[in-house]
PDB file of C-alpha atoms in Angstrom:
ATOM      1  CA  MET A   1       6.922  41.821  37.354  1.00 72.00           C
ATOM      2  CA  ASN A   2      10.599  42.495  37.668  1.00 85.00           C
ATOM      3  CA  PRO A   3      12.949  42.356  34.644  1.00 85.00           C
ATOM      4  CA  ARG A   4      14.506  39.051  35.719  1.00 87.00           C
ATOM      5  CA  ARG A   5      11.119  37.266  35.824  1.00 88.00           C
ATOM      6  CA  LYS A   6      10.136  38.843  32.494  1.00 87.00           C
ATOM      7  CA  LYS A   7      13.322  37.518  30.908  1.00 89.00           C
ATOM      8  CA  ARG A   8      12.696  33.980  32.281  1.00 90.00           C
ATOM      9  CA  MET A   9       9.065  34.047  31.149  1.00 91.00           C
ATOM     10  CA  GLY A  10      10.143  35.117  27.636  1.00 91.00           C
ATOM     11  CA  LEU A  11      12.691  32.306  27.492  1.00 92.00           C
ATOM     12  CA  ILE A  12      10.133  29.708  28.630  1.00 93.00           C
ATOM     13  CA  VAL A  13       7.564  30.913  26.076  1.00 93.00           C
ATOM     14  CA  ALA A  14      10.201  30.863  23.299  1.00 93.00           C
ATOM     15  CA  LEU A  15      11.209  27.284  24.245  1.00 94.00           C
ATOM     16  CA  LEU A  16       7.583  26.115  24.249  1.00 94.00           C
ATOM     17  CA  VAL A  17       6.889  27.739  20.864  1.00 94.00           C
ATOM     18  CA  GLY A  18      10.083  26.207  19.415  1.00 93.00           C
ATOM     19  CA  LEU A  19       9.263  22.764  20.801  1.00 94.00           C
ATOM     20  CA  SER A  20       5.691  22.947  19.479  1.00 94.00           C
ATOM     21  CA  LEU A  21       6.921  23.996  16.054  1.00 94.00           C
ATOM     22  CA  THR A  22       9.480  21.165  15.968  1.00 93.00           C
ATOM     23  CA  VAL A  23       6.912  18.530  16.945  1.00 92.00           C
ATOM     24  CA  GLY A  24       4.434  19.893  14.392  1.00 90.00           C
ATOM     25  CA  LEU A  25       6.977  19.765  11.575  1.00 89.00           C
ATOM     26  CA  MET A  26       8.004  16.217  12.529  1.00 87.00           C
ATOM     27  CA  LEU A  27       4.390  15.022  12.470  1.00 83.00           C
ATOM     28  CA  TYR A  28       3.837  16.702   9.105  1.00 82.00           C
ATOM     29  CA  ALA A  29       6.934  15.013   7.640  1.00 78.00           C
ATOM     30  CA  LEU A  30       5.941  11.604   8.995  1.00 75.00           C
ATOM     31  CA  ASN A  31       2.427  11.965   7.639  1.00 69.00           C
ATOM     32  CA  GLN A  32       3.811  12.659   4.152  1.00 61.00           C
ATOM     33  CA  ASN A  33       5.823   9.404   4.205  1.00 61.00           C
ATOM     34  CA  MET A  34       3.163   7.128   5.652  1.00 64.00           C
ATOM     35  CA  ASP A  35       1.879   4.385   3.326  1.00 61.00           C
ATOM     36  CA  LEU A  36      -1.403   2.809   4.363  1.00 81.00           C
ATOM     37  CA  PHE A  37      -2.087  -0.891   3.755  1.00 85.00           C
ATOM     38  CA  TYR A  38      -5.177  -2.002   1.825  1.00 86.00           C
ATOM     39  CA  THR A  39      -6.485  -5.299   0.520  1.00 87.00           C
ATOM     40  CA  PRO A  40      -8.028  -5.258  -2.975  1.00 88.00           C
ATOM     41  CA  THR A  41     -11.534  -5.394  -1.476  1.00 86.00           C
ATOM     42  CA  GLU A  42     -10.789  -2.471   0.862  1.00 86.00           C
ATOM     43  CA  LEU A  43      -9.308  -0.497  -2.027  1.00 86.00           C
ATOM     44  CA  VAL A  44     -12.440  -0.880  -4.164  1.00 85.00           C
ATOM     45  CA  ASN A  45     -15.160  -0.802  -1.482  1.00 85.00           C
ATOM     46  CA  GLY A  46     -13.424   1.149   1.298  1.00 81.00           C
ATOM     47  CA  LYS A  47     -12.445   0.064   4.807  1.00 80.00           C
ATOM     48  CA  PRO A  48     -15.167  -0.885   7.336  1.00 81.00           C
ATOM     49  CA  ASN A  49     -14.953   2.604   8.884  1.00 79.00           C
ATOM     50  CA  GLY A  50     -15.724   4.148   5.468  1.00 78.00           C
ATOM     51  CA  GLU A  51     -12.148   5.275   4.758  1.00 78.00           C
ATOM     52  CA  LYS A  52     -11.303   5.104   1.066  1.00 83.00           C
ATOM     53  CA  PRO A  53      -7.982   6.171  -0.512  1.00 83.00           C
ATOM     54  CA  GLU A  54      -7.851   9.122  -2.891  1.00 83.00           C
ATOM     55  CA  VAL A  55      -6.443   9.031  -6.409  1.00 87.00           C
ATOM     56  CA  GLY A  56      -2.747   9.916  -6.248  1.00 87.00           C
ATOM     57  CA  GLN A  57      -2.333   8.616  -2.665  1.00 86.00           C
ATOM     58  CA  ARG A  58       0.676   6.431  -1.818  1.00 87.00           C
ATOM     59  CA  LEU A  59      -0.346   3.046  -0.419  1.00 88.00           C
ATOM     60  CA  ARG A  60       0.515  -0.603  -0.037  1.00 89.00           C
ATOM     61  CA  ILE A  61      -1.756  -3.323  -1.407  1.00 90.00           C
ATOM     62  CA  GLY A  62      -1.475  -7.009  -0.616  1.00 88.00           C
ATOM     63  CA  GLY A  63      -3.159 -10.098  -1.975  1.00 89.00           C
ATOM     64  CA  MET A  64      -2.763 -13.050  -4.286  1.00 89.00           C
ATOM     65  CA  VAL A  65      -1.697 -12.749  -7.931  1.00 90.00           C
ATOM     66  CA  VAL A  66      -4.658 -13.972 -10.000  1.00 89.00           C
ATOM     67  CA  ALA A  67      -3.666 -16.814 -12.329  1.00 89.00           C
ATOM     68  CA  GLY A  68      -3.784 -15.934 -16.020  1.00 89.00           C
ATOM     69  CA  THR A  69      -3.550 -12.162 -15.535  1.00 89.00           C
ATOM     70  CA  VAL A  70       0.203 -11.528 -15.720  1.00 90.00           C
ATOM     71  CA  SER A  71       0.888  -9.531 -18.882  1.00 90.00           C
ATOM     72  CA  ARG A  72       4.426  -8.521 -19.886  1.00 91.00           C
ATOM     73  CA  ASP A  73       5.346  -5.871 -22.462  1.00 89.00           C
ATOM     74  CA  PRO A  74       7.871  -7.501 -24.848  1.00 90.00           C
ATOM     75  CA  GLN A  75       9.595  -4.152 -25.540  1.00 91.00           C
ATOM     76  CA  SER A  76      10.204  -3.132 -21.908  1.00 90.00           C
ATOM     77  CA  LEU A  77      10.124  -4.302 -18.279  1.00 89.00           C
ATOM     78  CA  ARG A  78       6.482  -3.166 -17.908  1.00 92.00           C
ATOM     79  CA  VAL A  79       4.269  -5.795 -16.273  1.00 93.00           C
ATOM     80  CA  SER A  80       0.609  -5.736 -15.313  1.00 93.00           C
ATOM     81  CA  PHE A  81      -1.226  -8.277 -13.190  1.00 93.00           C
ATOM     82  CA  ASP A  82      -4.330  -8.559 -11.054  1.00 92.00           C
ATOM     83  CA  VAL A  83      -4.264  -8.978  -7.289  1.00 92.00           C
ATOM     84  CA  ALA A  84      -7.272 -10.291  -5.377  1.00 89.00           C
ATOM     85  CA  ASP A  85      -8.284 -11.445  -1.931  1.00 86.00           C
ATOM     86  CA  VAL A  86     -11.833 -12.684  -1.310  1.00 83.00           C
ATOM     87  CA  GLY A  87     -13.561  -9.930  -3.300  1.00 82.00           C
ATOM     88  CA  PRO A  88     -12.866  -7.837  -6.391  1.00 88.00           C
ATOM     89  CA  SER A  89      -9.456  -7.720  -7.995  1.00 89.00           C
ATOM     90  CA  VAL A  90      -7.191  -4.713  -8.565  1.00 91.00           C
ATOM     91  CA  THR A  91      -4.768  -4.275 -11.471  1.00 92.00           C
ATOM     92  CA  VAL A  92      -1.157  -3.517 -10.551  1.00 93.00           C
ATOM     93  CA  LEU A  93       1.099  -1.855 -13.123  1.00 94.00           C
ATOM     94  CA  TYR A  94       4.825  -2.204 -12.510  1.00 93.00           C
ATOM     95  CA  ASP A  95       7.854  -1.119 -14.515  1.00 92.00           C
ATOM     96  CA  GLY A  96      10.883  -3.045 -13.328  1.00 89.00           C
ATOM     97  CA  ILE A  97      12.288  -6.448 -12.532  1.00 89.00           C
ATOM     98  CA  LEU A  98       9.939  -8.604 -10.464  1.00 88.00           C
ATOM     99  CA  PRO A  99      11.272 -10.655  -7.518  1.00 88.00           C
ATOM    100  CA  ASP A 100      12.431 -14.195  -8.313  1.00 85.00           C
ATOM    101  CA  LEU A 101       9.642 -15.661  -6.169  1.00 84.00           C
ATOM    102  CA  PHE A 102       6.892 -13.753  -8.019  1.00 87.00           C
ATOM    103  CA  ARG A 103       4.424 -16.029  -9.786  1.00 86.00           C
ATOM    104  CA  GLU A 104       0.719 -16.502 -10.295  1.00 87.00           C
ATOM    105  CA  GLY A 105      -1.199 -17.713  -7.252  1.00 84.00           C
ATOM    106  CA  GLN A 106       1.373 -16.322  -4.798  1.00 86.00           C
ATOM    107  CA  GLY A 107       0.975 -13.596  -2.224  1.00 87.00           C
ATOM    108  CA  ILE A 108       2.537 -10.197  -2.912  1.00 90.00           C
ATOM    109  CA  VAL A 109       2.655  -6.735  -1.400  1.00 91.00           C
ATOM    110  CA  ALA A 110       3.008  -3.807  -3.807  1.00 91.00           C
ATOM    111  CA  GLN A 111       3.830  -0.227  -2.867  1.00 91.00           C
ATOM    112  CA  GLY A 112       2.687   2.463  -5.231  1.00 92.00           C
ATOM    113  CA  VAL A 113       0.263   5.213  -6.113  1.00 92.00           C
ATOM    114  CA  LEU A 114      -3.471   4.819  -6.670  1.00 90.00           C
ATOM    115  CA  VAL A 115      -4.347   5.617 -10.299  1.00 91.00           C
ATOM    116  CA  ASN A 116      -8.083   4.851  -9.969  1.00 88.00           C
ATOM    117  CA  SER A 117     -10.225   2.646  -7.736  1.00 82.00           C
ATOM    118  CA  HIS A 118      -9.124  -0.516  -9.607  1.00 89.00           C
ATOM    119  CA  THR A 119      -5.535   0.351 -10.629  1.00 91.00           C
ATOM    120  CA  VAL A 120      -2.286   0.889  -8.716  1.00 92.00           C
ATOM    121  CA  GLU A 121       0.971   2.095 -10.322  1.00 94.00           C
ATOM    122  CA  ALA A 122       3.587   0.237  -8.239  1.00 92.00           C
ATOM    123  CA  PHE A 123       7.175   1.301  -7.646  1.00 92.00           C
ATOM    124  CA  GLU A 124       8.013  -1.796  -5.559  1.00 92.00           C
ATOM    125  CA  VAL A 125       6.703  -5.371  -5.564  1.00 91.00           C
ATOM    126  CA  LEU A 126       7.559  -7.810  -2.782  1.00 90.00           C
ATOM    127  CA  ALA A 127       6.850 -11.546  -2.962  1.00 86.00           C
ATOM    128  CA  LYS A 128       6.485 -13.911  -0.055  1.00 73.00           C
ATOM    129  CA  HIS A 129       9.577 -15.998   0.616  1.00 64.00           C
ATOM    130  CA  ASP A 130       8.185 -19.494   1.250  1.00 57.00           C
ATOM    131  CA  GLU A 131       4.993 -21.557   1.371  1.00 56.00           C
ATOM    132  CA  GLU A 132       4.328 -20.905   5.066  1.00 60.00           C
ATOM    133  CA  TYR A 133       4.909 -17.156   5.217  1.00 59.00           C
ATOM    134  CA  MET A 134       2.335 -14.512   4.399  1.00 64.00           C
ATOM    135  CA  PRO A 135       2.520 -10.858   5.459  1.00 66.00           C
ATOM    136  CA  PRO A 136       0.448 -10.482   8.644  1.00 71.00           C
ATOM    137  CA  GLU A 137      -1.793  -7.822   7.094  1.00 69.00           C
ATOM    138  CA  VAL A 138      -2.620 -10.083   4.143  1.00 69.00           C
ATOM    139  CA  ALA A 139      -3.216 -13.140   6.329  1.00 71.00           C
ATOM    140  CA  GLU A 140      -5.487 -11.201   8.660  1.00 70.00           C
ATOM    141  CA  ALA A 141      -7.399  -9.549   5.819  1.00 67.00           C
ATOM    142  CA  MET A 142      -7.944 -12.701   3.793  1.00 66.00           C
ATOM    143  CA  LYS A 143      -8.728 -15.261   6.531  1.00 62.00           C
ATOM    144  CA  VAL A 144      -9.115 -17.943   3.902  1.00 48.00           C
ATOM    145  CA  THR A 145      -6.801 -20.548   2.480  1.00 43.00           C
ATOM    146  CA  HIS A 146      -4.457 -19.217  -0.162  1.00 44.00           C
ATOM    147  CA  ALA A 147      -5.540 -21.445  -3.034  1.00 46.00           C
ATOM    148  CA  PRO A 148      -4.587 -19.843  -6.344  1.00 49.00           C
ATOM    149  CA  LEU A 149      -7.309 -17.517  -7.553  1.00 53.00           C
ATOM    150  CA  GLN A 150      -8.429 -17.823 -11.156  1.00 54.00           C
ATOM    151  CA  TYR A 151     -10.936 -16.021 -13.310  1.00 55.00           C
ATOM    152  CA  THR A 152     -13.665 -18.119 -14.843  1.00 54.00           C
ATOM    153  CA  GLU A 153     -14.351 -17.586 -18.546  1.00 53.00           C
ATOM    154  CA  GLU A 154     -17.531 -15.640 -17.625  1.00 53.00           C
ATOM    155  CA  GLN A 155     -15.546 -13.252 -15.372  1.00 51.00           C
ATOM    156  CA  LYS A 156     -12.927 -12.689 -18.093  1.00 50.00           C
ATOM    157  CA  GLN A 157     -15.607 -11.856 -20.679  1.00 52.00           C
ATOM    158  CA  GLY A 158     -17.566  -9.689 -18.207  1.00 50.00           C
ATOM    159  CA  SER A 159     -14.530  -7.582 -17.260  1.00 49.00           C
ATOM    160  CA  GLY A 160     -13.326  -7.206 -20.852  1.00 50.00           C
ATOM    161  CA  GLN A 161     -10.038  -9.061 -20.351  1.00 48.00           C
TER     162      GLN A 161
END
C-alpha cells in the first residue's frame, strides 16, 4: 500500500471512529433525559411486557385524582394526593403550587421520581385544560369513562388512610 492510500485509509478510519463516538454519546445523553409514561396500574403491577420501573427512576404518571385524598401541609406548599386509573392507586407527593385546574376527580400527568412502588415524588404536575381533553396516553390506558374515583370507607380503612 502506498503512503497516499495509507493516509486516506487512516483519515477514513478516524472519521468513522469519531462519528461512532459522537452518535454513542448522543444516544447516552438522550437516554438519561427520557421519561417513560406509566399509569398507576402499570407502575404497581408492571407493563404487559413485564417492564417495571426501578426506585429512583424518572417517569411520568397519569390518571385521575382520587376524591378525598388531597392532603395539604398547612406550613408549606407540600401536597400529597392519590392518582388512580382502573386499578390500584399511587400516591403523588408534590412541593409547589398546583395548576389552577387541579382538583379531585380530574385527570393529571405528574413528572417525578419513583420513591417506591406506590409513591412518586413529583417535580411537575400538569392538569387537563377542559372537560373534553385528556392526554392521549391516559385516555388509551384507561379506556373507561372518567367518572370521579372515590375510595369506599372499607378501602380507606384497609389502606390505613
